[in-house]
CSV table of C-alpha atoms and ligand atoms in Angstrom, one decimal:
chain,number,residue,atom,x,y,z
J,1275,UNK,CA,94.0,72.8,87.7
J,1276,UNK,CA,94.9,69.3,88.8
J,1277,UNK,CA,91.8,68.5,90.8
J,1278,UNK,CA,91.2,65.5,92.8
J,1279,UNK,CA,94.7,64.3,93.0
J,1280,UNK,CA,96.1,62.9,96.2
J,1281,UNK,CA,98.6,64.7,98.4
J,1282,UNK,CA,102.2,65.0,97.3
J,1283,UNK,CA,101.3,64.5,93.7
J,1284,UNK,CA,101.4,66.9,90.9
J,1285,UNK,CA,100.4,66.9,87.4
J,1286,UNK,CA,101.1,69.5,84.7
J,1287,UNK,CA,98.0,70.4,82.8
J,1288,UNK,CA,98.0,73.0,80.1
J,1289,UNK,CA,95.1,74.9,78.6
J,1290,UNK,CA,95.5,73.1,75.3
J,1291,UNK,CA,94.8,69.7,76.8
J,1292,UNK,CA,91.3,68.3,76.1
J,1293,UNK,CA,89.2,66.6,78.7
J,1294,UNK,CA,90.2,63.3,77.2
J,1295,UNK,CA,93.9,63.9,77.6
J,1296,UNK,CA,93.5,65.1,81.1
J,1297,UNK,CA,91.5,61.9,82.0
J,1298,UNK,CA,94.1,59.8,80.4
J,1299,UNK,CA,96.9,61.4,82.3
J,1300,UNK,CA,95.0,60.9,85.6
J,1301,UNK,CA,94.3,57.3,84.8
J,1302,UNK,CA,97.9,56.7,83.9
J,1303,UNK,CA,99.0,58.0,87.2
J,1304,UNK,CA,96.4,56.2,89.2
J,1305,UNK,CA,96.9,53.0,87.5
J,1306,UNK,CA,100.3,52.7,89.1
J,1307,UNK,CA,98.8,52.5,92.5
J,1308,UNK,CA,95.7,50.5,91.6
J,1309,UNK,CA,97.3,47.1,92.2
J,1310,UNK,CA,98.7,48.1,95.6
J,1311,UNK,CA,95.3,49.6,96.6
J,1312,UNK,CA,93.4,46.5,95.6
J,1313,UNK,CA,91.2,48.4,93.1
J,1314,UNK,CA,91.0,45.6,90.6
J,1315,UNK,CA,88.7,42.6,90.6
J,1316,UNK,CA,87.7,40.0,88.1
J,1317,UNK,CA,84.4,39.2,86.6
J,1318,UNK,CA,83.5,36.0,84.8
J,1319,UNK,CA,81.3,35.5,81.8
J,1320,UNK,CA,79.9,32.1,80.9
J,1321,UNK,CA,80.4,30.4,77.5
J,1322,UNK,CA,77.7,27.9,76.7
J,1323,UNK,CA,77.7,24.9,74.4
J,1324,UNK,CA,74.3,24.7,72.8
J,1325,UNK,CA,75.0,21.3,71.2
J,1326,UNK,CA,75.8,19.5,74.5
J,1327,UNK,CA,73.7,21.9,76.7
J,1328,UNK,CA,76.7,22.3,78.9
J,1329,UNK,CA,78.9,25.1,80.2
J,1330,UNK,CA,82.0,25.4,78.1
J,1331,UNK,CA,83.8,27.6,80.6
J,1332,UNK,CA,84.2,31.2,81.8
J,1333,UNK,CA,86.2,34.1,80.5
J,1334,UNK,CA,87.9,36.2,83.2
J,1335,UNK,CA,87.5,40.0,82.5
J,1336,UNK,CA,89.3,42.6,84.6
J,1337,UNK,CA,87.4,45.5,86.3
J,1338,UNK,CA,88.9,48.6,87.8
J,1339,UNK,CA,87.0,50.3,90.6
J,1340,UNK,CA,88.6,53.7,90.7
J,1341,UNK,CA,88.0,55.4,94.0
J,1342,UNK,CA,86.8,58.7,92.5
J,1343,UNK,CA,85.8,57.8,88.9
J,1344,UNK,CA,83.9,54.6,89.7
J,1345,UNK,CA,84.2,51.7,87.2
J,1346,UNK,CA,86.7,52.4,84.5
J,1347,UNK,CA,86.2,50.0,81.5
J,1348,UNK,CA,89.1,47.8,80.5
J,1349,UNK,CA,88.8,49.1,76.9
J,1350,UNK,CA,90.0,52.4,78.4
J,1351,UNK,CA,92.7,51.4,80.8
J,1352,UNK,CA,94.2,48.3,79.2
J,1353,UNK,CA,95.7,50.4,76.3
J,1354,UNK,CA,97.2,52.7,78.9
J,1355,UNK,CA,98.6,49.8,80.8
J,1356,UNK,CA,100.1,48.4,77.5
J,1357,UNK,CA,101.8,51.7,76.8
J,1358,UNK,CA,103.3,52.1,80.3
J,1359,UNK,CA,104.3,48.5,80.8
J,1360,UNK,CA,102.0,48.1,83.8
J,1361,UNK,CA,100.2,45.5,81.8
J,1362,UNK,CA,102.8,43.0,83.0
J,1363,UNK,CA,102.1,43.1,86.7
J,1364,UNK,CA,98.4,43.5,85.9
J,1365,UNK,CA,98.3,40.4,83.7
J,1366,UNK,CA,100.1,38.5,86.4
J,1367,UNK,CA,97.5,39.5,88.9
J,1368,UNK,CA,94.7,38.5,86.6
J,1369,UNK,CA,96.3,35.1,86.0
J,1370,UNK,CA,96.7,34.4,89.7
J,1371,UNK,CA,93.3,35.6,90.6
J,1372,UNK,CA,91.6,33.6,87.8
J,1373,UNK,CA,93.5,30.5,88.7
J,1374,UNK,CA,92.8,30.8,92.4
J,1375,UNK,CA,89.1,31.5,91.8
J,1376,UNK,CA,88.8,28.7,89.3
J,1377,UNK,CA,90.3,26.3,91.8
J,1378,UNK,CA,87.8,27.4,94.4
J,1379,UNK,CA,84.9,26.6,92.0
J,1380,UNK,CA,86.3,23.1,91.7
J,1381,UNK,CA,86.4,22.8,95.5
J,1382,UNK,CA,82.7,23.7,95.4
J,1383,UNK,CA,82.0,21.0,92.9
J,1384,UNK,CA,82.0,23.1,89.7
J,1385,UNK,CA,84.8,22.0,87.4
J,1386,UNK,CA,84.9,24.7,84.7
J,1387,UNK,CA,87.8,26.0,82.8
J,1388,UNK,CA,88.7,29.7,82.9
J,1389,UNK,CA,90.2,31.8,80.1
J,1390,UNK,CA,92.4,34.8,80.7
J,1391,UNK,CA,93.2,37.6,78.2
J,1392,UNK,CA,96.9,37.7,77.6
J,1393,UNK,CA,98.8,40.8,76.4
J,1394,UNK,CA,101.5,40.3,73.8
J,1395,UNK,CA,103.9,42.0,76.3
J,1396,UNK,CA,103.8,38.8,78.3
J,1397,UNK,CA,105.7,37.0,75.5
J,1398,UNK,CA,108.4,39.6,75.7
J,1399,UNK,CA,109.1,39.0,79.3
J,1400,UNK,CA,110.9,35.7,78.7
J,1401,UNK,CA,109.5,34.3,81.8
J,1402,UNK,CA,105.9,33.6,80.7
J,1403,UNK,CA,106.4,29.8,80.8
J,1404,UNK,CA,108.1,29.8,84.2
J,1405,UNK,CA,105.5,32.2,85.4
J,1406,UNK,CA,102.5,30.1,84.3
J,1407,UNK,CA,104.2,27.0,85.8
J,1408,UNK,CA,104.6,28.7,89.1
J,1409,UNK,CA,101.0,30.1,89.2
J,1410,UNK,CA,99.5,26.7,88.4
J,1411,UNK,CA,101.6,25.1,91.1
J,1412,UNK,CA,100.8,27.8,93.7
J,1413,UNK,CA,97.1,27.8,93.0
J,1414,UNK,CA,97.0,24.0,92.5
J,1415,UNK,CA,95.0,24.4,89.4
J,1416,UNK,CA,95.3,21.7,86.7
J,1417,UNK,CA,96.6,23.1,83.5
J,1418,UNK,CA,93.7,21.8,81.5
J,1419,UNK,CA,91.5,24.3,83.3
J,1420,UNK,CA,93.4,27.3,82.1
J,1421,UNK,CA,93.0,28.8,78.7
J,1422,UNK,CA,94.9,31.9,77.4
J,1423,UNK,CA,93.2,34.3,74.9
J,1424,UNK,CA,95.5,36.0,72.5
J,1425,UNK,CA,94.6,38.4,69.7
J,1426,UNK,CA,95.6,38.0,66.1
J,1427,UNK,CA,97.0,41.6,66.1
J,1428,UNK,CA,99.6,40.8,68.7
J,1429,UNK,CA,101.0,37.9,66.7
J,1430,UNK,CA,102.5,40.1,64.0
J,1431,UNK,CA,105.2,41.3,66.4
J,1432,UNK,CA,107.4,38.3,66.6
J,1433,UNK,CA,105.6,35.3,65.3
J,1434,UNK,CA,108.4,32.8,65.7
J,1435,UNK,CA,109.1,33.6,69.3
J,1436,UNK,CA,105.3,33.5,70.1
J,1437,UNK,CA,104.9,30.2,68.4
J,1438,UNK,CA,107.9,28.8,70.3
J,1439,UNK,CA,106.4,29.8,73.6
J,1440,UNK,CA,102.9,28.7,72.7
J,1441,UNK,CA,104.2,25.3,71.8
J,1442,UNK,CA,105.6,24.9,75.3
J,1443,UNK,CA,102.5,26.3,76.9
J,1444,UNK,CA,100.2,23.9,75.1
J,1445,UNK,CA,102.5,21.0,75.9
J,1446,UNK,CA,102.0,21.9,79.5
J,1447,UNK,CA,98.3,21.3,78.9
J,1448,UNK,CA,97.2,24.9,78.9
J,1449,UNK,CA,94.7,25.8,76.1
J,1450,UNK,CA,95.1,28.7,73.8
J,1451,UNK,CA,92.4,30.6,71.8
J,1452,UNK,CA,92.5,33.4,69.2
J,1453,UNK,CA,90.3,36.2,70.5
J,1454,UNK,CA,88.3,38.7,68.3
J,1455,UNK,CA,89.0,36.5,65.3
J,1456,UNK,CA,88.2,38.2,62.0
J,1457,UNK,CA,89.0,41.8,63.0
J,1458,UNK,CA,92.7,41.8,62.3
J,1459,UNK,CA,94.3,41.7,58.9
J,1460,UNK,CA,96.2,38.4,58.9
J,1461,UNK,CA,93.5,36.2,60.4
J,1462,UNK,CA,93.4,33.2,58.1
J,1463,UNK,CA,97.1,33.1,57.1
J,1464,UNK,CA,97.9,32.9,60.8
J,1465,UNK,CA,95.9,29.7,61.4
J,1466,UNK,CA,98.4,27.3,60.1
J,1467,UNK,CA,101.3,29.0,61.9
J,1468,UNK,CA,99.9,29.7,65.4
J,1469,UNK,CA,99.2,26.7,67.5
J,1470,UNK,CA,95.8,27.2,69.0
J,1471,UNK,CA,92.8,25.2,70.2
J,1472,UNK,CA,89.9,27.6,69.6
J,1473,UNK,CA,88.8,30.7,67.7
J,1474,UNK,CA,86.6,33.4,69.2
J,1475,UNK,CA,84.6,34.9,66.4
J,1476,UNK,CA,84.4,38.6,67.0
J,1477,UNK,CA,81.0,40.0,68.0
J,1478,UNK,CA,80.9,42.1,64.8
J,1479,UNK,CA,80.0,38.9,63.0
J,1480,UNK,CA,77.4,37.8,65.4
J,1481,UNK,CA,75.7,41.3,65.1
J,1482,UNK,CA,75.7,41.2,61.4
J,1483,UNK,CA,74.4,37.8,60.5
J,1484,UNK,CA,71.3,39.1,58.6
J,1485,UNK,CA,73.7,40.0,55.9
J,1486,UNK,CA,74.1,37.1,53.5
J,1487,UNK,CA,77.8,37.8,52.8
J,1488,UNK,CA,78.6,37.8,56.5
J,1489,UNK,CA,76.8,34.5,56.9
J,1490,UNK,CA,78.9,33.1,54.1
J,1491,UNK,CA,82.1,34.2,55.8
J,1492,UNK,CA,81.1,32.8,59.1
J,1493,UNK,CA,80.1,29.5,57.5
J,1494,UNK,CA,83.5,29.3,55.8
J,1495,UNK,CA,85.3,30.1,59.1
J,1496,UNK,CA,83.4,27.4,60.9
J,1497,UNK,CA,84.1,24.8,58.2
J,1498,UNK,CA,87.8,25.7,58.2
J,1499,UNK,CA,87.9,25.5,62.0
J,1500,UNK,CA,86.3,22.1,61.9
J,1501,UNK,CA,89.0,20.9,59.5
J,1502,UNK,CA,91.7,22.3,61.7
J,1503,UNK,CA,90.0,20.7,64.8
J,1504,UNK,CA,89.5,24.1,66.4
J,1505,UNK,CA,86.5,25.0,68.6
J,1506,UNK,CA,84.6,28.1,67.5
J,1507,UNK,CA,83.1,30.4,70.2
J,1508,UNK,CA,80.8,33.2,69.1
J,1509,UNK,CA,81.1,36.5,71.0
J,1510,UNK,CA,78.4,39.0,71.7
J,1511,UNK,CA,75.4,36.6,71.6
J,1512,UNK,CA,72.5,38.8,72.8
J,1513,UNK,CA,69.3,37.2,71.5
J,1514,UNK,CA,67.5,34.2,70.0
J,1515,UNK,CA,68.1,35.3,66.4
J,1516,UNK,CA,71.8,35.3,67.0
J,1517,UNK,CA,71.6,31.8,68.4
J,1518,UNK,CA,69.5,30.6,65.5
J,1519,UNK,CA,71.8,32.1,62.8
J,1520,UNK,CA,74.9,30.8,64.6
J,1521,UNK,CA,73.6,27.2,65.1
J,1522,UNK,CA,72.5,27.1,61.5
J,1523,UNK,CA,76.1,28.0,60.5
J,1524,UNK,CA,77.5,25.3,62.7
J,1525,UNK,CA,78.7,27.3,65.6
J,1526,UNK,CA,77.8,25.8,68.9
J,1527,UNK,CA,79.6,27.7,71.6
J,1528,UNK,CA,78.1,31.0,72.6
J,1529,UNK,CA,79.2,33.8,74.8
J,1530,UNK,CA,77.2,37.0,75.4
J,1531,UNK,CA,74.6,38.8,77.4
J,1532,UNK,CA,71.9,36.4,76.5
J,1533,UNK,CA,73.6,33.7,78.5
J,1534,UNK,CA,75.0,35.9,81.2
J,1535,UNK,CA,76.8,39.2,81.8
J,1536,UNK,CA,80.2,39.1,83.2
J,1537,UNK,CA,79.7,38.6,87.0
J,1538,UNK,CA,81.6,38.5,90.2
J,1539,UNK,CA,82.8,35.2,91.5
J,1540,UNK,CA,80.2,35.1,94.3
J,1541,UNK,CA,77.3,35.4,91.8
J,1542,UNK,CA,78.3,32.4,89.7
J,1543,UNK,CA,76.6,29.7,91.8
J,1544,UNK,CA,73.4,31.8,91.9
J,1545,UNK,CA,73.5,32.3,88.1
J,1546,UNK,CA,74.0,28.6,87.5
J,1547,UNK,CA,70.9,27.8,89.6
J,1548,UNK,CA,68.7,30.4,87.9
J,1549,UNK,CA,70.0,29.4,84.5
J,1550,UNK,CA,69.3,25.7,85.1
J,1551,UNK,CA,65.7,26.6,86.1
J,1552,UNK,CA,65.0,28.9,83.2
J,1553,UNK,CA,66.5,26.5,80.8
J,1554,UNK,CA,67.8,29.3,78.6
J,1555,UNK,CA,69.6,28.4,75.5
J,1556,UNK,CA,68.1,24.9,75.2
J,1557,UNK,CA,67.2,24.2,71.6
J,1558,UNK,CA,63.5,24.7,71.0
J,1559,UNK,CA,61.8,21.4,70.2
J,1560,UNK,CA,59.9,21.1,67.0
W,1668,C2E,P1,87.3,40.6,74.9
W,1668,C2E,O1,88.4,39.8,75.4
W,1668,C2E,O2,86.9,40.4,73.4
W,1668,C2E,O3,86.1,40.5,75.9
W,1668,C2E,C1,84.7,40.5,75.5
W,1668,C2E,C2,84.1,41.8,75.8
W,1668,C2E,O4,82.8,41.8,75.2
W,1668,C2E,C3,83.9,42.1,77.2
W,1668,C2E,O5,84.0,43.5,77.4
W,1668,C2E,C4,82.5,41.7,77.5
W,1668,C2E,O6,81.9,42.3,78.7
W,1668,C2E,C5,81.8,42.1,76.2
W,1668,C2E,N1,80.6,41.4,76.0
W,1668,C2E,C6,80.3,40.1,76.4
W,1668,C2E,N2,79.1,39.8,75.9
W,1668,C2E,C7,78.6,40.8,75.2
W,1668,C2E,C8,77.4,41.0,74.5
W,1668,C2E,O7,76.5,40.1,74.4
W,1668,C2E,N3,77.3,42.2,73.8
W,1668,C2E,C9,78.2,43.2,73.9
W,1668,C2E,N4,78.0,44.3,73.2
W,1668,C2E,N5,79.4,43.0,74.5
W,1668,C2E,C10,79.6,41.8,75.2
W,1668,C2E,P2,85.0,44.2,78.5
W,1668,C2E,O8,84.9,43.3,79.8
W,1668,C2E,O9,84.6,45.6,78.6
W,1668,C2E,O10,86.4,44.0,77.9
W,1668,C2E,C11,86.8,44.6,76.7
W,1668,C2E,C12,88.1,44.1,76.3
W,1668,C2E,O11,89.2,44.5,77.3
W,1668,C2E,C13,88.3,42.6,76.2
W,1668,C2E,O12,87.7,42.2,75.0
W,1668,C2E,C14,89.8,42.4,76.3
W,1668,C2E,O13,90.4,42.7,75.0
W,1668,C2E,C15,90.2,43.5,77.3
W,1668,C2E,N6,90.3,42.9,78.6
W,1668,C2E,C16,89.3,42.7,79.5
W,1668,C2E,N7,89.9,42.1,80.6
W,1668,C2E,C17,91.2,41.9,80.4
W,1668,C2E,C18,92.3,41.4,81.1
W,1668,C2E,O14,92.1,40.9,82.2
W,1668,C2E,N8,93.5,41.5,80.5
W,1668,C2E,C19,93.7,42.0,79.3
W,1668,C2E,N9,95.0,42.0,78.8
W,1668,C2E,N10,92.7,42.5,78.6
W,1668,C2E,C20,91.5,42.5,79.1
W,1669,MG,MG1,88.8,37.8,75.4
W,1670,MG,MG1,86.9,38.6,72.5
W,1671,MG,MG1,86.0,41.3,71.5
């Protein structure tokens, strides 16, 4: 039985379908209307530079508040959006929203860059550059405040075409970072081909730094990044041990629950004040 669907909609369910498949079909159908119904919103997670004791920026992460199912995690609906092509209008929405909110922070005296996760599909639209130009113009955000996060797995599709577009985008002044670095299979070989400004070290590394071999790998990645003039941002930083390991290995920019969970735009100012008071993340003296 197709329960909970709106009027004038139908959905063919068969007995063989598992709960997972039924949910996926429902999400797929509902995703088409989610934009029109304003069911998405952005959250922002801080990245903190422990060397300079300054904010490095915020990552914009999309949230879907489904009217019946509650919050559906991006890990669940982004792959569906990729399959159906809805990722294109959704990504456009995230870009606009992030640029607009970032501009509003500036108007409140907080000049922080924002990074947006970009699907590989955006490079296949042929209008990415034009689109970015128009969004920056419309929102009046300076290009240096925008960063695009791409993943290494996406680059295998059409590396030449992606490089061509990234060159233009970086010449516009927009920054580019490689997300979840170290989880794909072509990581290191890509670095001298893909024009980027920063690496985001996957949280699997952060969570496994007690292992000496993992520490050796992270150390090597950091040294290589330094030589290539790339920033390194560690993902998934949850506690003081993570920070201690990472700083020792030369990584100074941290993102994770220790510094702040992803939060709605209106919580950022409050977070900044609390954070400044508690003095979290400041290196311990002595
Ligand atoms: P990602 O880009 O690697 O984003 C980081 C994910 O790690 C986020 O999950 C974030 O909430 C989570 N995280 C942050 N700090 C910690 C920590 O200390 N510990 C742990 N265990 N997790 C932490 P989220 O928001 O569920 O997003 C998951 C993935 O979904 C993202 O991974 C990204 O690939 C994708 N995604 C999220 N928002 C968007 C978007 O707007 N567009 C696109 N195309 N993809 C998005
Ligand atoms: Mg990301
Ligand atoms: Mg990431
Ligand atoms: Mg990740």
